[in-house]
Amino acid sequence: MANRQKDKRSSNTLGDYATGADTLIGATQAAREAGFDGSMRSLSNGRVACSTCSAEYSASQYEAIFEHRLEGASDVADMLILIAGRCPRCATKSNLVLGYGPNASPEDADVLERLDLSGATALETAD
């Protein structure tokens, strides 16, 4: 039987495979249910772009409200973080998904380095 442990950021039990908010789909759904239905994308030089207003700005200006880290079900090196926040230009509540760790793209790594996650809390999930 697989060794299971509790994820300290949520009520999910981690085990043989990812389910619910341990998947990107589940975490994105939880963020959307909390009103974060816009999207952001990472750009070069630590910048992000809002899909609603097309504004591009330094990731340090993105207001991170919630964060949820995920590891791949079959390969824990597949590490992602979903950051739910607000665009500083149009105030759209949006999601930004970044890779982190050894397999992160250069753009994602630069954005993550510039983000201020100190005020972000764990995303509450239904799982």
XYZ file of N, CA and C in Angstrom:
381
model
N 0.846 -1.185 0.000
C 0.000 0.000 0.000
C 0.889 1.245 0.000
N 0.487 2.241 -0.712
C 1.273 3.469 -0.841
C 1.304 4.232 0.474
N 2.416 4.865 0.718
C 2.542 5.729 1.874
C 1.764 7.009 1.594
N 0.852 7.368 2.458
C 0.020 8.549 2.254
C 0.325 9.560 3.345
N 0.251 10.824 2.993
C 0.456 11.886 3.967
C -0.506 13.019 3.672
N -0.762 13.828 4.688
C -1.646 14.972 4.516
C -0.869 16.145 3.951
N -1.480 16.846 3.013
C -0.922 18.086 2.485
C -1.272 19.167 3.497
N -0.291 19.874 4.035
C -0.530 20.880 5.071
C -1.312 22.083 4.571
N -1.369 22.298 3.245
C -2.062 23.460 2.700
C -3.518 23.162 2.365
N -3.928 21.913 2.415
C -5.310 21.586 2.079
C -5.703 20.329 2.827
N -6.931 19.900 2.668
C -7.391 18.692 3.327
C -7.212 17.465 2.447
N -6.477 17.581 1.355
C -6.283 16.465 0.438
C -5.310 15.450 1.010
N -5.585 14.171 0.776
C -4.642 13.126 1.112
C -3.849 12.813 -0.134
N -2.533 12.872 -0.027
C -1.672 12.601 -1.166
C -1.357 11.117 -1.176
N -1.462 10.494 -2.330
C -1.208 9.066 -2.402
C -0.748 8.640 -3.768
N -1.365 7.586 -4.300
C -0.935 7.003 -5.568
C -1.132 7.914 -6.760
N -2.159 8.733 -6.760
C -2.445 9.595 -7.902
C -3.103 10.870 -7.415
N -2.996 11.897 -8.220
C -3.568 13.193 -7.854
C -5.043 13.235 -8.213
N -5.836 13.793 -7.321
C -7.262 13.968 -7.573
C -7.677 15.342 -7.084
N -8.859 15.789 -7.499
C -9.411 17.047 -7.010
C -8.450 18.196 -7.171
N -8.225 18.941 -6.090
C -7.357 20.109 -6.149
C -5.881 19.738 -6.213
N -5.562 18.438 -6.184
C -4.188 18.016 -6.422
C -3.910 17.954 -7.914
N -4.900 18.273 -8.726
C -4.714 18.375 -10.168
C -4.868 19.838 -10.562
N -4.288 20.201 -11.675
C -4.417 21.575 -12.153
C -5.873 21.905 -12.444
N -6.605 20.961 -13.001
C -8.024 21.192 -13.301
C -8.798 21.454 -12.016
N -8.564 20.652 -10.981
C -9.264 20.834 -9.710
C -8.927 22.155 -9.041
N -7.659 22.525 -9.055
C -7.245 23.790 -8.443
C -7.805 24.977 -9.215
N -7.783 24.885 -10.549
C -8.339 25.962 -11.378
C -9.834 26.099 -11.139
N -10.528 24.976 -11.012
C -11.966 25.014 -10.739
C -12.236 25.675 -9.388
N -11.448 25.347 -8.373
C -11.623 25.967 -7.056
C -11.392 27.473 -7.132
N -10.386 27.895 -7.890
C -10.121 29.328 -8.047
C -11.273 30.009 -8.779
N -11.785 29.376 -9.812
C -12.916 29.962 -10.555
C -14.150 30.068 -9.679
N -14.391 29.065 -8.852
C -15.531 29.118 -7.933
C -15.376 30.254 -6.924
N -14.142 30.656 -6.654
C -13.874 31.784 -5.754
C -13.880 33.118 -6.501
N -14.221 33.087 -7.797
C -14.344 34.312 -8.578
C -13.140 34.670 -9.425
N -12.125 33.833 -9.451
C -10.917 34.096 -10.234
C -11.041 33.390 -11.582
N -11.733 34.057 -12.523
C -12.009 33.397 -13.801
C -11.252 33.989 -14.982
N -10.439 35.002 -14.761
C -9.582 35.533 -15.817
C -8.297 34.726 -15.891
N -7.434 35.094 -16.816
C -6.157 34.386 -16.899
C -5.018 35.353 -17.191
N -3.869 34.971 -16.709
C -2.624 35.694 -16.925
C -1.661 34.719 -17.579
N -0.621 35.265 -18.234
C 0.420 34.389 -18.776
C 1.772 35.028 -18.533
N 2.765 34.163 -18.418
C 4.119 34.662 -18.183
C 4.764 35.079 -19.493
N 5.569 36.118 -19.411
C 6.333 36.638 -20.543
C 7.810 36.643 -20.156
N 8.645 37.017 -21.076
C 10.077 37.106 -20.779
C 10.357 38.287 -19.852
N 11.522 38.278 -19.270
C 11.992 39.358 -18.397
C 11.114 39.592 -17.179
N 10.491 38.518 -16.653
C 9.712 38.637 -15.427
C 8.441 39.434 -15.560
N 7.862 39.435 -16.747
C 6.629 40.184 -16.993
C 5.464 39.217 -17.162
N 4.257 39.710 -16.912
C 3.029 38.941 -17.112
C 2.071 39.747 -17.980
N 1.113 39.043 -18.595
C 0.116 39.697 -19.448
C -1.274 39.263 -19.010
N -2.192 40.210 -18.961
C -3.589 39.966 -18.606
C -4.371 39.643 -19.874
N -5.153 38.560 -19.848
C -5.936 38.192 -21.028
C -7.168 39.076 -21.204
N -7.570 39.797 -20.166
C -8.755 40.649 -20.253
C -8.438 42.004 -20.876
N -7.438 42.704 -20.350
C -7.137 44.058 -20.830
C -5.863 44.131 -21.676
N -5.171 43.020 -21.825
C -3.929 42.918 -22.608
C -2.757 43.696 -22.019
N -2.895 44.178 -20.792
C -1.791 44.898 -20.152
C -0.627 43.950 -19.897
N 0.579 44.465 -20.062
C 1.803 43.743 -19.739
C 2.543 44.551 -18.689
N 3.010 43.891 -17.642
C 3.694 44.591 -16.564
C 4.571 43.623 -15.791
N 5.421 44.168 -14.942
C 6.303 43.351 -14.114
C 5.473 42.479 -13.180
N 5.905 41.244 -13.001
C 5.197 40.331 -12.101
C 5.155 40.871 -10.677
N 6.069 41.751 -10.320
C 6.063 42.333 -8.974
C 4.820 43.187 -8.731
N 4.129 43.597 -9.793
C 2.917 44.403 -9.662
C 1.648 43.555 -9.547
N 1.745 42.255 -9.836
C 0.576 41.366 -9.774
C 0.225 41.115 -8.314
N -1.019 41.349 -7.954
C -1.461 41.169 -6.571
C -1.849 39.710 -6.347
N -0.948 38.937 -5.765
C -1.204 37.521 -5.483
C -2.062 37.400 -4.230
N -3.205 36.728 -4.356
C -4.136 36.580 -3.241
C -4.124 35.152 -2.699
N -4.175 34.173 -3.603
C -4.131 32.762 -3.223
C -3.040 32.063 -4.022
N -2.516 30.971 -3.468
C -1.578 30.136 -4.214
C -1.846 28.680 -3.882
N -1.573 27.833 -4.863
C -1.731 26.389 -4.663
C -0.646 25.679 -5.459
N 0.203 24.953 -4.765
C 1.296 24.230 -5.424
C 0.868 22.803 -5.717
N 1.305 22.308 -6.873
C 0.979 20.950 -7.300
C 2.247 20.236 -7.728
N 2.269 18.930 -7.490
C 3.345 18.094 -8.010
C 2.710 17.048 -8.903
N 3.414 16.643 -9.940
C 2.890 15.674 -10.893
C 2.554 14.347 -10.242
N 1.472 13.720 -10.695
C 1.039 12.442 -10.140
C 2.038 11.333 -10.444
N 2.605 11.339 -11.629
C 3.535 10.276 -12.002
C 4.991 10.718 -11.919
N 5.228 12.012 -11.831
C 6.594 12.530 -11.765
C 6.583 13.793 -10.923
N 7.097 13.683 -9.692
C 7.050 14.844 -8.790
C 7.900 16.002 -9.283
N 8.726 15.787 -10.307
C 9.479 16.896 -10.903
C 8.575 17.803 -11.727
N 7.358 17.328 -12.050
C 6.374 18.158 -12.751
C 5.706 19.055 -11.717
N 6.341 20.152 -11.379
C 5.849 21.030 -10.328
C 5.214 22.272 -10.941
N 3.996 22.574 -10.474
C 3.258 23.746 -10.934
C 2.770 24.532 -9.731
N 2.563 25.813 -9.928
C 1.923 26.642 -8.913
C 0.841 27.457 -9.604
N -0.346 27.455 -9.027
C -1.447 28.291 -9.500
C -1.515 29.479 -8.550
N -1.452 30.662 -9.100
C -1.546 31.881 -8.310
C -2.798 32.616 -8.745
N -3.716 32.803 -7.814
C -4.940 33.557 -8.083
C -4.706 34.967 -7.567
N -4.921 35.930 -8.444
C -4.655 37.304 -8.060
C -5.463 38.291 -8.870
N -5.044 39.547 -8.821
C -5.795 40.626 -9.461
C -4.867 41.434 -10.359
N -5.353 41.733 -11.567
C -4.608 42.579 -12.495
C -4.582 44.004 -11.934
N -3.407 44.643 -11.871
C -3.343 46.000 -11.337
C -3.972 47.046 -12.253
N -4.168 46.724 -13.513
C -4.752 47.698 -14.444
C -6.278 47.616 -14.468
N -6.837 46.416 -14.696
C -8.296 46.303 -14.861
C -8.985 45.625 -13.677
N -8.223 45.159 -12.694
C -8.720 44.521 -11.473
C -9.407 43.180 -11.710
N -9.243 42.588 -12.896
C -9.806 41.263 -13.145
C -9.157 40.259 -12.209
N -9.990 39.442 -11.565
C -9.486 38.342 -10.749
C -9.072 37.237 -11.710
N -7.817 36.840 -11.643
C -7.292 35.934 -12.663
C -6.397 34.857 -12.067
N -6.090 33.869 -12.907
C -5.218 32.761 -12.544
C -3.946 32.829 -13.369
N -2.842 32.565 -12.719
C -1.534 32.494 -13.363
C -0.944 31.143 -12.986
N -0.654 30.306 -13.971
C -0.075 28.989 -13.724
C 1.373 29.013 -14.193
N 2.260 28.638 -13.289
C 3.692 28.649 -13.583
C 4.311 27.305 -13.231
N 5.291 26.911 -14.006
C 6.124 25.794 -13.614
C 7.174 26.311 -12.649
N 7.611 25.468 -11.729
C 8.713 25.847 -10.846
C 9.620 24.637 -10.650
N 10.768 24.876 -10.085
C 11.705 23.779 -9.908
C 12.554 23.561 -11.149
N 13.162 22.387 -11.256
C 14.135 22.138 -12.324
C 13.562 22.158 -13.736
N 12.279 21.912 -13.899
C 11.688 21.873 -15.238
C 10.942 23.147 -15.620
N 11.069 24.202 -14.833
C 10.380 25.464 -15.138
C 10.995 26.117 -16.368
N 10.149 26.753 -17.163
C 10.662 27.511 -18.308
C 11.405 28.739 -17.778
N 12.307 29.306 -18.567
C 12.992 30.535 -18.126
C 12.004 31.664 -17.817
N 10.934 31.776 -18.613
C 9.930 32.823 -18.381
C 9.237 32.613 -17.042
N 8.791 31.373 -16.772
C 8.113 31.091 -15.508
C 9.039 31.335 -14.321
N 10.295 30.921 -14.425
C 11.250 31.119 -13.333
C 11.464 32.608 -13.055
N 11.581 33.414 -14.101
C 11.758 34.862 -13.926
C 10.536 35.494 -13.276
N 9.340 35.088 -13.709
C 8.106 35.627 -13.135
C 7.999 35.229 -11.667
N 8.228 33.969 -11.366
C 8.112 33.493 -9.988
C 9.105 34.201 -9.067
N 10.279 34.500 -9.578
C 11.285 35.215 -8.792
C 10.810 36.624 -8.430
N 10.036 37.253 -9.287
C 9.592 38.636 -9.067
C 8.261 38.742 -8.313
N 7.481 37.674 -8.282
C 6.190 37.713 -7.593
C 6.369 37.865 -6.088
N 5.480 38.630 -5.482
C 5.443 38.736 -4.029
C 4.319 37.828 -3.543
N 4.681 36.671 -3.005
C 3.686 35.721 -2.505
C 3.514 35.814 -0.993
N 4.140 36.803 -0.362
C 4.102 36.899 1.098
C 2.693 37.088 1.646
N 1.815 37.736 0.901
C 0.449 37.939 1.363
C -0.543 36.922 0.829
N -0.079 36.013 -0.026
C -0.970 35.009 -0.616
C -1.235 33.897 0.391
N -2.480 33.489 0.475
C -2.853 32.394 1.359
C -3.161 31.157 0.528
N -3.224 30.021 1.195
C -3.525 28.769 0.506
C -4.942 28.827 -0.058
N -5.092 28.331 -1.263
C -6.396 28.275 -1.914
C -7.249 27.228 -1.223
N -8.418 27.607 -0.737
C -9.340 26.664 -0.104
C -9.981 25.804 -1.177
N -9.979 24.506 -0.961
C -10.570 23.584 -1.923
C -11.646 22.758 -1.251
N -12.525 22.193 -2.063
C -13.640 21.401 -1.545
C -13.223 19.993 -1.173
N -12.042 19.552 -1.606
C -11.601 18.172 -1.350
C -11.273 17.936 0.094
